[in-house]
Structure formats: C-alpha cells, structure tokens
mmCIF file with all atom_site columns, C-alpha atoms in Angstrom:
data_model
loop_
_atom_site.group_PDB
_atom_site.id
_atom_site.type_symbol
_atom_site.label_atom_id
_atom_site.label_alt_id
_atom_site.label_comp_id
_atom_site.label_asym_id
_atom_site.label_entity_id
_atom_site.label_seq_id
_atom_site.pdbx_PDB_ins_code
_atom_site.Cartn_x
_atom_site.Cartn_y
_atom_site.Cartn_z
_atom_site.occupancy
_atom_site.B_iso_or_equiv
_atom_site.pdbx_formal_charge
_atom_site.auth_seq_id
_atom_site.auth_comp_id
_atom_site.auth_asym_id
_atom_site.auth_atom_id
_atom_site.pdbx_PDB_model_num
ATOM 1   C CA . ASN A 1 1   ? 19.343  21.939 -41.453 1.00 0.00 ? 11  ASN A CA 1
ATOM 2   C CA . ALA A 1 2   ? 16.636  25.395 -41.374 1.00 0.00 ? 12  ALA A CA 1
ATOM 3   C CA . GLY A 1 3   ? 13.866  24.272 -42.255 1.00 0.00 ? 13  GLY A CA 1
ATOM 4   C CA . VAL A 1 4   ? 11.721  25.952 -44.930 1.00 0.00 ? 14  VAL A CA 1
ATOM 5   C CA . MET A 1 5   ? 11.515  30.057 -44.007 1.00 0.00 ? 15  MET A CA 1
ATOM 6   C CA . GLN A 1 6   ? 9.165   32.445 -44.731 1.00 0.00 ? 16  GLN A CA 1
ATOM 7   C CA . ASN A 1 7   ? 8.999   35.607 -44.329 1.00 0.00 ? 17  ASN A CA 1
ATOM 8   C CA . PRO A 1 8   ? 7.251   38.220 -43.224 1.00 0.00 ? 18  PRO A CA 1
ATOM 9   C CA . ARG A 1 9   ? 5.007   35.856 -41.194 1.00 0.00 ? 19  ARG A CA 1
ATOM 10  C CA . HIS A 1 10  ? 2.763   38.615 -40.303 1.00 0.00 ? 20  HIS A CA 1
ATOM 11  C CA . LEU A 1 11  ? 2.492   41.385 -43.286 1.00 0.00 ? 21  LEU A CA 1
ATOM 12  C CA . VAL A 1 12  ? -0.470  44.168 -43.374 1.00 0.00 ? 22  VAL A CA 1
ATOM 13  C CA . ARG A 1 13  ? -0.953  46.007 -46.737 1.00 0.00 ? 23  ARG A CA 1
ATOM 14  C CA . ARG A 1 14  ? -3.281  48.647 -47.251 1.00 0.00 ? 24  ARG A CA 1
ATOM 15  C CA . ARG A 1 15  ? -6.133  48.289 -50.909 1.00 0.00 ? 25  ARG A CA 1
ATOM 16  C CA . GLY A 1 16  ? -3.870  49.235 -53.613 1.00 0.00 ? 26  GLY A CA 1
ATOM 17  C CA . GLN A 1 17  ? -0.703  47.928 -52.606 1.00 0.00 ? 27  GLN A CA 1
ATOM 18  C CA . GLU A 1 18  ? 1.780   44.911 -53.503 1.00 0.00 ? 28  GLU A CA 1
ATOM 19  C CA . ALA A 1 19  ? 2.572   42.006 -51.603 1.00 0.00 ? 29  ALA A CA 1
ATOM 20  C CA . ARG A 1 20  ? 6.019   40.068 -51.817 1.00 0.00 ? 30  ARG A CA 1
ATOM 21  C CA . LEU A 1 21  ? 5.931   37.077 -49.740 1.00 0.00 ? 31  LEU A CA 1
ATOM 22  C CA . ARG A 1 22  ? 8.686   35.224 -49.927 1.00 0.00 ? 32  ARG A CA 1
ATOM 23  C CA . CYS A 1 23  ? 10.423  31.762 -49.049 1.00 0.00 ? 33  CYS A CA 1
ATOM 24  C CA . SER A 1 24  ? 13.874  29.810 -49.147 1.00 0.00 ? 34  SER A CA 1
ATOM 25  C CA . PRO A 1 25  ? 13.388  25.643 -49.381 1.00 0.00 ? 35  PRO A CA 1
ATOM 26  C CA . MET A 1 26  ? 15.279  23.590 -47.309 1.00 0.00 ? 36  MET A CA 1
ATOM 27  C CA . LYS A 1 27  ? 19.033  23.304 -49.255 1.00 0.00 ? 37  LYS A CA 1
ATOM 28  C CA . GLY A 1 28  ? 19.131  20.483 -51.636 1.00 0.00 ? 38  GLY A CA 1
ATOM 29  C CA . HIS A 1 29  ? 15.124  21.658 -52.192 1.00 0.00 ? 39  HIS A CA 1
ATOM 30  C CA . SER A 1 30  ? 14.268  22.900 -54.992 1.00 0.00 ? 40  SER A CA 1
ATOM 31  C CA . HIS A 1 31  ? 10.341  22.414 -55.653 1.00 0.00 ? 41  HIS A CA 1
ATOM 32  C CA . VAL A 1 32  ? 9.098   24.518 -53.988 1.00 0.00 ? 42  VAL A CA 1
ATOM 33  C CA . TYR A 1 33  ? 4.444   25.104 -53.737 1.00 0.00 ? 43  TYR A CA 1
ATOM 34  C CA . TRP A 1 34  ? 2.537   27.668 -53.029 1.00 0.00 ? 44  TRP A CA 1
ATOM 35  C CA . TYR A 1 35  ? -0.639  27.096 -51.738 1.00 0.00 ? 45  TYR A CA 1
ATOM 36  C CA . ARG A 1 36  ? -3.222  29.784 -49.491 1.00 0.00 ? 46  ARG A CA 1
ATOM 37  C CA . GLN A 1 37  ? -6.007  29.306 -46.902 1.00 0.00 ? 47  GLN A CA 1
ATOM 38  C CA . LEU A 1 38  ? -8.299  31.423 -46.819 1.00 0.00 ? 48  LEU A CA 1
ATOM 39  C CA . PRO A 1 39  ? -10.850 31.893 -43.806 1.00 0.00 ? 49  PRO A CA 1
ATOM 40  C CA . GLU A 1 40  ? -12.960 28.747 -42.788 1.00 0.00 ? 50  GLU A CA 1
ATOM 41  C CA . GLU A 1 41  ? -11.288 27.068 -45.827 1.00 0.00 ? 51  GLU A CA 1
ATOM 42  C CA . GLY A 1 42  ? -8.175  24.657 -46.382 1.00 0.00 ? 52  GLY A CA 1
ATOM 43  C CA . LEU A 1 43  ? -5.719  24.467 -47.934 1.00 0.00 ? 53  LEU A CA 1
ATOM 44  C CA . LYS A 1 44  ? -5.495  25.873 -52.038 1.00 0.00 ? 54  LYS A CA 1
ATOM 45  C CA . PHE A 1 45  ? -3.137  24.702 -54.492 1.00 0.00 ? 55  PHE A CA 1
ATOM 46  C CA . MET A 1 46  ? -1.237  28.141 -55.988 1.00 0.00 ? 56  MET A CA 1
ATOM 47  C CA . VAL A 1 47  ? 1.583   27.120 -57.951 1.00 0.00 ? 57  VAL A CA 1
ATOM 48  C CA . TYR A 1 48  ? 4.618   24.808 -58.240 1.00 0.00 ? 58  TYR A CA 1
ATOM 49  C CA . LEU A 1 49  ? 8.076   25.878 -58.735 1.00 0.00 ? 59  LEU A CA 1
ATOM 50  C CA . GLN A 1 50  ? 11.428  23.915 -59.977 1.00 0.00 ? 60  GLN A CA 1
ATOM 51  C CA . LYS A 1 51  ? 14.378  26.834 -60.479 1.00 0.00 ? 61  LYS A CA 1
ATOM 52  C CA . GLU A 1 52  ? 13.765  29.318 -62.543 1.00 0.00 ? 62  GLU A CA 1
ATOM 53  C CA . ASN A 1 53  ? 11.005  27.171 -64.100 1.00 0.00 ? 63  ASN A CA 1
ATOM 54  C CA . ILE A 1 54  ? 6.819   27.725 -63.640 1.00 0.00 ? 64  ILE A CA 1
ATOM 55  C CA . ILE A 1 55  ? 5.488   23.814 -63.980 1.00 0.00 ? 65  ILE A CA 1
ATOM 56  C CA . ASP A 1 56  ? 2.248   24.547 -62.675 1.00 0.00 ? 66  ASP A CA 1
ATOM 57  C CA . GLU A 1 57  ? -0.010  27.532 -61.846 1.00 0.00 ? 67  GLU A CA 1
ATOM 58  C CA . SER A 1 58  ? -3.074  26.408 -63.084 1.00 0.00 ? 68  SER A CA 1
ATOM 59  C CA . GLY A 1 59  ? -4.355  27.987 -58.631 1.00 0.00 ? 69  GLY A CA 1
ATOM 60  C CA . MET A 1 60  ? -3.138  30.751 -59.149 1.00 0.00 ? 70  MET A CA 1
ATOM 61  C CA . PRO A 1 61  ? -5.364  33.924 -60.095 1.00 0.00 ? 71  PRO A CA 1
ATOM 62  C CA . LYS A 1 62  ? -3.779  35.273 -63.810 1.00 0.00 ? 72  LYS A CA 1
ATOM 63  C CA . GLU A 1 63  ? -4.273  38.811 -62.275 1.00 0.00 ? 73  GLU A CA 1
ATOM 64  C CA . ARG A 1 64  ? -2.260  40.365 -59.981 1.00 0.00 ? 74  ARG A CA 1
ATOM 65  C CA . PHE A 1 65  ? -0.669  37.224 -59.106 1.00 0.00 ? 75  PHE A CA 1
ATOM 66  C CA . SER A 1 66  ? 2.883   36.094 -60.177 1.00 0.00 ? 76  SER A CA 1
ATOM 67  C CA . ALA A 1 67  ? 5.033   33.861 -58.132 1.00 0.00 ? 77  ALA A CA 1
ATOM 68  C CA . GLU A 1 68  ? 9.390   32.846 -59.261 1.00 0.00 ? 78  GLU A CA 1
ATOM 69  C CA . PHE A 1 69  ? 11.984  30.846 -58.270 1.00 0.00 ? 79  PHE A CA 1
ATOM 70  C CA . PRO A 1 70  ? 15.498  32.122 -59.527 1.00 0.00 ? 80  PRO A CA 1
ATOM 71  C CA . LYS A 1 71  ? 18.299  30.350 -59.428 1.00 0.00 ? 81  LYS A CA 1
ATOM 72  C CA . GLU A 1 72  ? 19.401  32.309 -56.675 1.00 0.00 ? 82  GLU A CA 1
ATOM 73  C CA . GLY A 1 73  ? 17.908  33.598 -53.124 1.00 0.00 ? 83  GLY A CA 1
ATOM 74  C CA . PRO A 1 74  ? 13.782  32.544 -52.613 1.00 0.00 ? 84  PRO A CA 1
ATOM 75  C CA . SER A 1 75  ? 10.891  32.174 -53.749 1.00 0.00 ? 85  SER A CA 1
ATOM 76  C CA . ILE A 1 76  ? 8.719   35.227 -54.287 1.00 0.00 ? 86  ILE A CA 1
ATOM 77  C CA . LEU A 1 77  ? 4.596   35.216 -54.922 1.00 0.00 ? 87  LEU A CA 1
ATOM 78  C CA . ARG A 1 78  ? 3.896   38.422 -55.527 1.00 0.00 ? 88  ARG A CA 1
ATOM 79  C CA . ILE A 1 79  ? 0.733   40.251 -54.934 1.00 0.00 ? 89  ILE A CA 1
ATOM 80  C CA . GLN A 1 80  ? -0.284  43.357 -56.561 1.00 0.00 ? 90  GLN A CA 1
ATOM 81  C CA . GLN A 1 81  ? -2.824  46.376 -56.312 1.00 0.00 ? 91  GLN A CA 1
ATOM 82  C CA . VAL A 1 82  ? -4.189  43.714 -52.970 1.00 0.00 ? 92  VAL A CA 1
ATOM 83  C CA . VAL A 1 83  ? -7.686  43.773 -52.095 1.00 0.00 ? 93  VAL A CA 1
ATOM 84  C CA . ARG A 1 84  ? -9.336  42.687 -49.045 1.00 0.00 ? 94  ARG A CA 1
ATOM 85  C CA . GLY A 1 85  ? -10.312 38.901 -50.127 1.00 0.00 ? 95  GLY A CA 1
ATOM 86  C CA . ASP A 1 86  ? -6.459  38.949 -51.116 1.00 0.00 ? 96  ASP A CA 1
ATOM 87  C CA . SER A 1 87  ? -6.488  38.739 -47.072 1.00 0.00 ? 97  SER A CA 1
ATOM 88  C CA . ALA A 1 88  ? -5.326  34.882 -45.895 1.00 0.00 ? 98  ALA A CA 1
ATOM 89  C CA . ALA A 1 89  ? -2.912  32.459 -45.060 1.00 0.00 ? 99  ALA A CA 1
ATOM 90  C CA . TYR A 1 90  ? 0.097   32.039 -47.716 1.00 0.00 ? 100 TYR A CA 1
ATOM 91  C CA . PHE A 1 91  ? 2.535   28.417 -47.003 1.00 0.00 ? 101 PHE A CA 1
ATOM 92  C CA . CYS A 1 92  ? 4.841   27.725 -48.894 1.00 0.00 ? 102 CYS A CA 1
ATOM 93  C CA . ALA A 1 93  ? 6.659   23.639 -49.076 1.00 0.00 ? 103 ALA A CA 1
ATOM 94  C CA . SER A 1 94  ? 9.382   22.388 -50.467 1.00 0.00 ? 104 SER A CA 1
ATOM 95  C CA . SER A 1 95  ? 10.400  18.855 -51.580 1.00 0.00 ? 105 SER A CA 1
ATOM 96  C CA . PRO A 1 96  ? 14.093  16.955 -52.666 1.00 0.00 ? 106 PRO A CA 1
ATOM 97  C CA . THR A 1 97  ? 13.106  15.825 -56.224 1.00 0.00 ? 107 THR A CA 1
ATOM 98  C CA . GLY A 1 98  ? 9.067   16.548 -57.132 1.00 0.00 ? 108 GLY A CA 1
ATOM 99  C CA . LEU A 1 99  ? 5.464   15.501 -56.034 1.00 0.00 ? 109 LEU A CA 1
ATOM 100 C CA . GLY A 1 100 ? 6.414   11.068 -53.959 1.00 0.00 ? 110 GLY A CA 1
ATOM 101 C CA . THR A 1 101 ? 8.704   13.010 -52.215 1.00 0.00 ? 111 THR A CA 1
ATOM 102 C CA . GLU A 1 102 ? 7.927   14.208 -49.090 1.00 0.00 ? 112 GLU A CA 1
ATOM 103 C CA . ALA A 1 103 ? 7.352   18.085 -48.529 1.00 0.00 ? 113 ALA A CA 1
ATOM 104 C CA . PHE A 1 104 ? 8.153   20.100 -46.308 1.00 0.00 ? 114 PHE A CA 1
ATOM 105 C CA . PHE A 1 105 ? 6.149   22.981 -44.750 1.00 0.00 ? 115 PHE A CA 1
ATOM 106 C CA . GLY A 1 106 ? 7.034   26.916 -43.848 1.00 0.00 ? 116 GLY A CA 1
ATOM 107 C CA . GLN A 1 107 ? 4.954   28.487 -40.974 1.00 0.00 ? 117 GLN A CA 1
ATOM 108 C CA . GLY A 1 108 ? 3.504   30.582 -43.452 1.00 0.00 ? 118 GLY A CA 1
ATOM 109 C CA . THR A 1 109 ? 2.998   34.697 -43.860 1.00 0.00 ? 119 THR A CA 1
ATOM 110 C CA . ARG A 1 110 ? -0.747  36.102 -42.734 1.00 0.00 ? 120 ARG A CA 1
ATOM 111 C CA . LEU A 1 111 ? -1.468  38.723 -45.326 1.00 0.00 ? 121 LEU A CA 1
ATOM 112 C CA . THR A 1 112 ? -4.489  41.216 -44.301 1.00 0.00 ? 122 THR A CA 1
ATOM 113 C CA . VAL A 1 113 ? -6.042  43.456 -46.391 1.00 0.00 ? 123 VAL A CA 1
ATOM 114 C CA . VAL A 1 114 ? -7.149  46.827 -44.831 1.00 0.00 ? 124 VAL A CA 1
ATOM 115 C CA . ILE B 2 1   ? -8.334  18.858 -61.060 1.00 0.00 ? 15  ILE B CA 1
ATOM 116 C CA . LEU B 2 2   ? -8.555  15.929 -59.206 1.00 0.00 ? 16  LEU B CA 1
ATOM 117 C CA . ASN B 2 3   ? -10.583 14.685 -56.420 1.00 0.00 ? 17  ASN B CA 1
ATOM 118 C CA . VAL B 2 4   ? -9.596  13.979 -53.095 1.00 0.00 ? 18  VAL B CA 1
ATOM 119 C CA . GLU B 2 5   ? -12.295 13.898 -50.330 1.00 0.00 ? 19  GLU B CA 1
ATOM 120 C CA . GLN B 2 6   ? -12.009 13.915 -46.726 1.00 0.00 ? 20  GLN B CA 1
ATOM 121 C CA . SER B 2 7   ? -14.106 11.724 -44.711 1.00 0.00 ? 21  SER B CA 1
ATOM 122 C CA . PRO B 2 8   ? -15.976 12.956 -41.400 1.00 0.00 ? 22  PRO B CA 1
ATOM 123 C CA . GLN B 2 9   ? -15.060 16.587 -42.007 1.00 0.00 ? 23  GLN B CA 1
ATOM 124 C CA . SER B 2 10  ? -14.646 16.458 -38.673 1.00 0.00 ? 24  SER B CA 1
ATOM 125 C CA . LEU B 2 11  ? -14.339 14.737 -35.316 1.00 0.00 ? 25  LEU B CA 1
ATOM 126 C CA . HIS B 2 12  ? -15.160 15.051 -31.219 1.00 0.00 ? 26  HIS B CA 1
ATOM 127 C CA . VAL B 2 13  ? -14.244 11.837 -29.250 1.00 0.00 ? 27  VAL B CA 1
ATOM 128 C CA . GLN B 2 14  ? -12.909 11.755 -25.880 1.00 0.00 ? 28  GLN B CA 1
ATOM 129 C CA . GLU B 2 15  ? -9.177  10.930 -24.332 1.00 0.00 ? 29  GLU B CA 1
ATOM 130 C CA . GLY B 2 16  ? -8.314  7.865  -25.083 1.00 0.00 ? 30  GLY B CA 1
ATOM 131 C CA . ASP B 2 17  ? -10.553 7.204  -27.629 1.00 0.00 ? 31  ASP B CA 1
ATOM 132 C CA . SER B 2 18  ? -9.685  5.772  -31.250 1.00 0.00 ? 32  SER B CA 1
ATOM 133 C CA . THR B 2 19  ? -10.865 6.652  -34.158 1.00 0.00 ? 33  THR B CA 1
ATOM 134 C CA . ASN B 2 20  ? -10.443 6.208  -37.409 1.00 0.00 ? 34  ASN B CA 1
ATOM 135 C CA . PHE B 2 21  ? -11.283 9.074  -40.591 1.00 0.00 ? 35  PHE B CA 1
ATOM 136 C CA . THR B 2 22  ? -10.880 8.456  -43.994 1.00 0.00 ? 36  THR B CA 1
ATOM 137 C CA . CYS B 2 23  ? -8.599  10.491 -47.522 1.00 0.00 ? 37  CYS B CA 1
ATOM 138 C CA . SER B 2 24  ? -10.745 9.204  -51.441 1.00 0.00 ? 38  SER B CA 1
ATOM 139 C CA . PHE B 2 25  ? -8.892  9.390  -54.008 1.00 0.00 ? 39  PHE B CA 1
ATOM 140 C CA . PRO B 2 26  ? -8.989  8.891  -57.921 1.00 0.00 ? 40  PRO B CA 1
ATOM 141 C CA . SER B 2 27  ? -7.522  4.524  -58.284 1.00 0.00 ? 41  SER B CA 1
ATOM 142 C CA . SER B 2 28  ? -5.995  5.436  -61.345 1.00 0.00 ? 42  SER B CA 1
ATOM 143 C CA . ASN B 2 29  ? -2.902  6.615  -61.920 1.00 0.00 ? 43  ASN B CA 1
ATOM 144 C CA . PHE B 2 30  ? -2.019  6.349  -58.242 1.00 0.00 ? 44  PHE B CA 1
ATOM 145 C CA . TYR B 2 31  ? 1.602   7.773  -57.971 1.00 0.00 ? 45  TYR B CA 1
ATOM 146 C CA . ALA B 2 32  ? 1.440   8.302  -53.863 1.00 0.00 ? 46  ALA B CA 1
ATOM 147 C CA . LEU B 2 33  ? -0.578  9.204  -51.274 1.00 0.00 ? 47  LEU B CA 1
ATOM 148 C CA . HIS B 2 34  ? 0.706   11.621 -48.448 1.00 0.00 ? 48  HIS B CA 1
ATOM 149 C CA . TRP B 2 35  ? -0.839  12.222 -44.447 1.00 0.00 ? 49  TRP B CA 1
ATOM 150 C CA . TYR B 2 36  ? -0.087  15.691 -42.928 1.00 0.00 ? 50  TYR B CA 1
ATOM 151 C CA . ARG B 2 37  ? -1.344  16.301 -39.153 1.00 0.00 ? 51  ARG B CA 1
ATOM 152 C CA . TRP B 2 38  ? -1.458  20.234 -38.953 1.00 0.00 ? 52  TRP B CA 1
ATOM 153 C CA . GLU B 2 39  ? -2.057  21.898 -35.419 1.00 0.00 ? 53  GLU B CA 1
ATOM 154 C CA . THR B 2 40  ? -3.689  25.590 -35.547 1.00 0.00 ? 54  THR B CA 1
ATOM 155 C CA . ALA B 2 41  ? -1.505  28.624 -35.118 1.00 0.00 ? 55  ALA B CA 1
ATOM 156 C CA . LYS B 2 42  ? 1.102   26.123 -36.810 1.00 0.00 ? 56  LYS B CA 1
ATOM 157 C CA . SER B 2 43  ? 2.556   24.822 -40.567 1.00 0.00 ? 57  SER B CA 1
ATOM 158 C CA . PRO B 2 44  ? 1.582   21.156 -42.152 1.00 0.00 ? 58  PRO B CA 1
ATOM 159 C CA . GLU B 2 45  ? 3.656   19.067 -40.615 1.00 0.00 ? 59  GLU B CA 1
ATOM 160 C CA . ALA B 2 46  ? 4.177   15.270 -42.730 1.00 0.00 ? 60  ALA B CA 1
ATOM 161 C CA . LEU B 2 47  ? 3.193   11.852 -40.999 1.00 0.00 ? 61  LEU B CA 1
ATOM 162 C CA . PHE B 2 48  ? 3.420   9.182  -44.434 1.00 0.00 ? 62  PHE B CA 1
ATOM 163 C CA . VAL B 2 49  ? 4.341   8.866  -47.696 1.00 0.00 ? 63  VAL B CA 1
ATOM 164 C CA . MET B 2 50  ? 2.690   5.913  -48.638 1.00 0.00 ? 64  MET B CA 1
ATOM 165 C CA . THR B 2 51  ? 3.346   4.936  -52.334 1.00 0.00 ? 65  THR B CA 1
ATOM 166 C CA . LEU B 2 52  ? 2.612   1.004  -52.292 1.00 0.00 ? 66  LEU B CA 1
ATOM 167 C CA . ASN B 2 53  ? -1.560  -1.398 -51.994 1.00 0.00 ? 67  ASN B CA 1
ATOM 168 C CA . GLY B 2 54  ? -1.828  -2.607 -48.757 1.00 0.00 ? 68  GLY B CA 1
ATOM 169 C CA . ASP B 2 55  ? 1.302   -0.659 -47.368 1.00 0.00 ? 69  ASP B CA 1
ATOM 170 C CA . GLU B 2 56  ? 0.330   0.209  -43.434 1.00 0.00 ? 70  GLU B CA 1
ATOM 171 C CA . LYS B 2 57  ? 2.279   3.213  -41.670 1.00 0.00 ? 71  LYS B CA 1
ATOM 172 C CA . LYS B 2 58  ? 3.108   3.724  -38.296 1.00 0.00 ? 72  LYS B CA 1
ATOM 173 C CA . LYS B 2 59  ? 3.892   6.243  -35.404 1.00 0.00 ? 73  LYS B CA 1
ATOM 174 C CA . GLY B 2 60  ? 3.452   5.854  -32.296 1.00 0.00 ? 74  GLY B CA 1
ATOM 175 C CA . ARG B 2 61  ? -0.198  5.486  -31.596 1.00 0.00 ? 75  ARG B CA 1
ATOM 176 C CA . ILE B 2 62  ? -1.152  6.248  -35.035 1.00 0.00 ? 76  ILE B CA 1
ATOM 177 C CA . SER B 2 63  ? -0.549  4.282  -38.308 1.00 0.00 ? 77  SER B CA 1
ATOM 178 C CA . ALA B 2 64  ? -2.434  4.193  -42.123 1.00 0.00 ? 78  ALA B CA 1
ATOM 179 C CA . THR B 2 65  ? -3.060  1.567  -44.528 1.00 0.00 ? 79  THR B CA 1
ATOM 180 C CA . LEU B 2 66  ? -3.264  1.903  -47.927 1.00 0.00 ? 80  LEU B CA 1
ATOM 181 C CA . ASN B 2 67  ? -5.673  0.745  -51.173 1.00 0.00 ? 81  ASN B CA 1
ATOM 182 C CA . THR B 2 68  ? -4.740  1.905  -54.300 1.00 0.00 ? 82  THR B CA 1
ATOM 183 C CA . LYS B 2 69  ? -7.388  0.038  -56.001 1.00 0.00 ? 83  LYS B CA 1
ATOM 184 C CA . GLU B 2 70  ? -10.501 1.326  -54.903 1.00 0.00 ? 84  GLU B CA 1
ATOM 185 C CA . GLY B 2 71  ? -8.450  4.708  -53.945 1.00 0.00 ? 85  GLY B CA 1
ATOM 186 C CA . TYR B 2 72  ? -8.677  5.333  -50.246 1.00 0.00 ? 86  TYR B CA 1
ATOM 187 C CA . SER B 2 73  ? -6.497  5.501  -47.470 1.00 0.00 ? 87  SER B CA 1
ATOM 188 C CA . TYR B 2 74  ? -7.462  4.778  -43.070 1.00 0.00 ? 88  TYR B CA 1
ATOM 189 C CA . LEU B 2 75  ? -5.719  6.980  -40.577 1.00 0.00 ? 89  LEU B CA 1
ATOM 190 C CA . TYR B 2 76  ? -6.416  6.021  -37.299 1.00 0.00 ? 90  TYR B CA 1
ATOM 191 C CA . ILE B 2 77  ? -5.375  6.436  -33.905 1.00 0.00 ? 91  ILE B CA 1
ATOM 192 C CA . LYS B 2 78  ? -5.320  4.773  -30.956 1.00 0.00 ? 92  LYS B CA 1
ATOM 193 C CA . GLY B 2 79  ? -6.210  6.144  -27.469 1.00 0.00 ? 93  GLY B CA 1
ATOM 194 C CA . SER B 2 80  ? -6.500  9.268  -28.258 1.00 0.00 ? 94  SER B CA 1
ATOM 195 C CA . GLN B 2 81  ? -4.618  12.571 -26.027 1.00 0.00 ? 95  GLN B CA 1
ATOM 196 C CA . PRO B 2 82  ? -5.645  15.982 -26.403 1.00 0.00 ? 96  PRO B CA 1
ATOM 197 C CA . GLU B 2 83  ? -2.604  16.591 -28.100 1.00 0.00 ? 97  GLU B CA 1
ATOM 198 C CA . ASP B 2 84  ? -3.428  14.894 -30.952 1.00 0.00 ? 98  ASP B CA 1
ATOM 199 C CA . SER B 2 85  ? -6.261  16.936 -31.695 1.00 0.00 ? 99  SER B CA 1
ATOM 200 C CA . ALA B 2 86  ? -5.646  18.715 -34.829 1.00 0.00 ? 100 ALA B CA 1
ATOM 201 C CA . THR B 2 87  ? -6.815  19.054 -38.349 1.00 0.00 ? 101 THR B CA 1
ATOM 202 C CA . TYR B 2 88  ? -5.350  15.891 -40.643 1.00 0.00 ? 102 TYR B CA 1
ATOM 203 C CA . LEU B 2 89  ? -4.900  16.073 -43.370 1.00 0.00 ? 103 LEU B CA 1
ATOM 204 C CA . CYS B 2 90  ? -4.120  13.797 -47.524 1.00 0.00 ? 104 CYS B CA 1
ATOM 205 C CA . ALA B 2 91  ? -2.434  15.031 -50.275 1.00 0.00 ? 105 ALA B CA 1
ATOM 206 C CA . PHE B 2 92  ? -2.724  13.416 -53.131 1.00 0.00 ? 106 PHE B CA 1
ATOM 207 C CA . PRO B 2 93  ? 0.471   13.985 -55.783 1.00 0.00 ? 107 PRO B CA 1
ATOM 208 C CA . GLY B 2 94  ? -0.278  14.578 -59.989 1.00 0.00 ? 108 GLY B CA 1
ATOM 209 C CA . ASN B 2 95  ? 0.253   17.689 -61.163 1.00 0.00 ? 109 ASN B CA 1
ATOM 210 C CA . GLN B 2 96  ? 0.059   19.407 -58.231 1.00 0.00 ? 110 GLN B CA 1
ATOM 211 C CA . PHE B 2 97  ? -0.449  18.073 -54.700 1.00 0.00 ? 111 PHE B CA 1
ATOM 212 C CA . TYR B 2 98  ? -4.096  18.269 -54.273 1.00 0.00 ? 112 TYR B CA 1
ATOM 213 C CA . PHE B 2 99  ? -5.041  17.364 -50.479 1.00 0.00 ? 113 PHE B CA 1
ATOM 214 C CA . GLY B 2 100 ? -7.842  16.941 -49.452 1.00 0.00 ? 114 GLY B CA 1
ATOM 215 C CA . THR B 2 101 ? -10.647 19.946 -47.067 1.00 0.00 ? 115 THR B CA 1
ATOM 216 C CA . GLY B 2 102 ? -9.225  17.792 -43.949 1.00 0.00 ? 116 GLY B CA 1
ATOM 217 C CA . THR B 2 103 ? -10.570 15.741 -40.646 1.00 0.00 ? 117 THR B CA 1
ATOM 218 C CA . SER B 2 104 ? -10.611 18.341 -38.115 1.00 0.00 ? 118 SER B CA 1
ATOM 219 C CA . LEU B 2 105 ? -10.417 16.233 -34.471 1.00 0.00 ? 119 LEU B CA 1
ATOM 220 C CA . THR B 2 106 ? -10.979 17.037 -31.428 1.00 0.00 ? 120 THR B CA 1
ATOM 221 C CA . VAL B 2 107 ? -9.541  14.699 -28.138 1.00 0.00 ? 121 VAL B CA 1
ATOM 222 C CA . ILE B 2 108 ? -11.883 15.733 -25.171 1.00 0.00 ? 122 ILE B CA 1
ATOM 223 C CA . PRO B 2 109 ? -10.112 15.856 -21.960 1.00 0.00 ? 123 PRO B CA 1
#
C-alpha cells in the first residue's frame, strides 16, 4: 500500500504563472487535507476535502487559490498568478474516515516562485 | 480558530538525557489529540492518537499522556538519542486539524 504521493516534489514558477500541485491519498482514504509551511513557520491549514466536496477551506486565501478532489484521480491544489510570497512547502495528508483517525502525510511539494 | 500551544519552542539536550514537552489545547469538545514527529526534509509521521482522559501511550522510548479535563498532553523521551532530533507536533482535530507550532528537539551527541 503506497503512502500519500505528492508531485512534483519541487516546482519552480515565474511570477504570474500557474502552479498545480497533486496529491494522491493512500488507498481507501477519502479525506484529504492541504497544509502550507512558510519559511521559519509551522504547518498552516489550508483546506479539507472529502471526495468531490470541500468541507473546510477557511485557511485558503480567497483569491488565486483553489482545491479539488474529484471522484477519480488525485486532489489538486491550484495557485493562479503566483507571487513570490507563495513560495513554500505544501503538504497534503489523507485519512480514511476523517479527523478522529490518524492522518498520513505526503513528502510535500516545494514551490519556488522566481 | 482553536488555540493549540506547544512549549518549549525549542530544546537542546545531551544524549542520554530524558526530556518532555507540552501540548495545550481547548478542553471543551474534545475528540482526539494527535502527536507527530517531523524530521527535516521529511513528512510528518504519526506517533500517537490519544482519545481517552488519562490515556498513556508508548512507542519505544517515547511515551505520551493525556489530560482532557485540563487540556494538556505531555510527550516524554527517555534516554534521548541523536536520531530523536526532530520537531514534535501535536494536532487537535476540530473542523480541521489544528496544529501547534511544534517543539524543535536537538539531541547533542
């Protein structure tokens, strides 16, 4: 059973481009969480999704950021018109049944905006 | 937004010393408390999921206790080793996982 897979591991984008980050949860997990780690800071919640539904997006900036978790395929975190301040490590985690159960993290995608 | 606090922020101990640190969380509407270990350049790894007041869990030299009435959990490491160096995070599930800022542990050989 493969763990949570995130790709790409490293992504470089120029200011104004779009960044797409993918997260494939563990097999059987229908709950996905996205977190951002800014330099010198801890993990900050962005969004919590359950298959095809956004449960909580209170941590996600209202402009330029969106997330989806379609019925088939990975969860996608999309950042439009990236700015230098978006440079960070983005982690996703998955769990089988929601917040009371253990969440497993992916290796993260390190986004650098130049 | 729930307040999950960890202390101390960082800790340096000598190899062989035992150490502990704290996670404080809201005591109302408790559901579970999670501990994670996060090594540099890796992803956070789950250590414990604690659900019952008075719970004590152990994994090797690492153990954790839980007091849901007063809203705190302690993580203990007995006989610290250099490989224990990592950031230890606690997380409190609410509408989302609320993570503390972590305790960064450095074990000096």
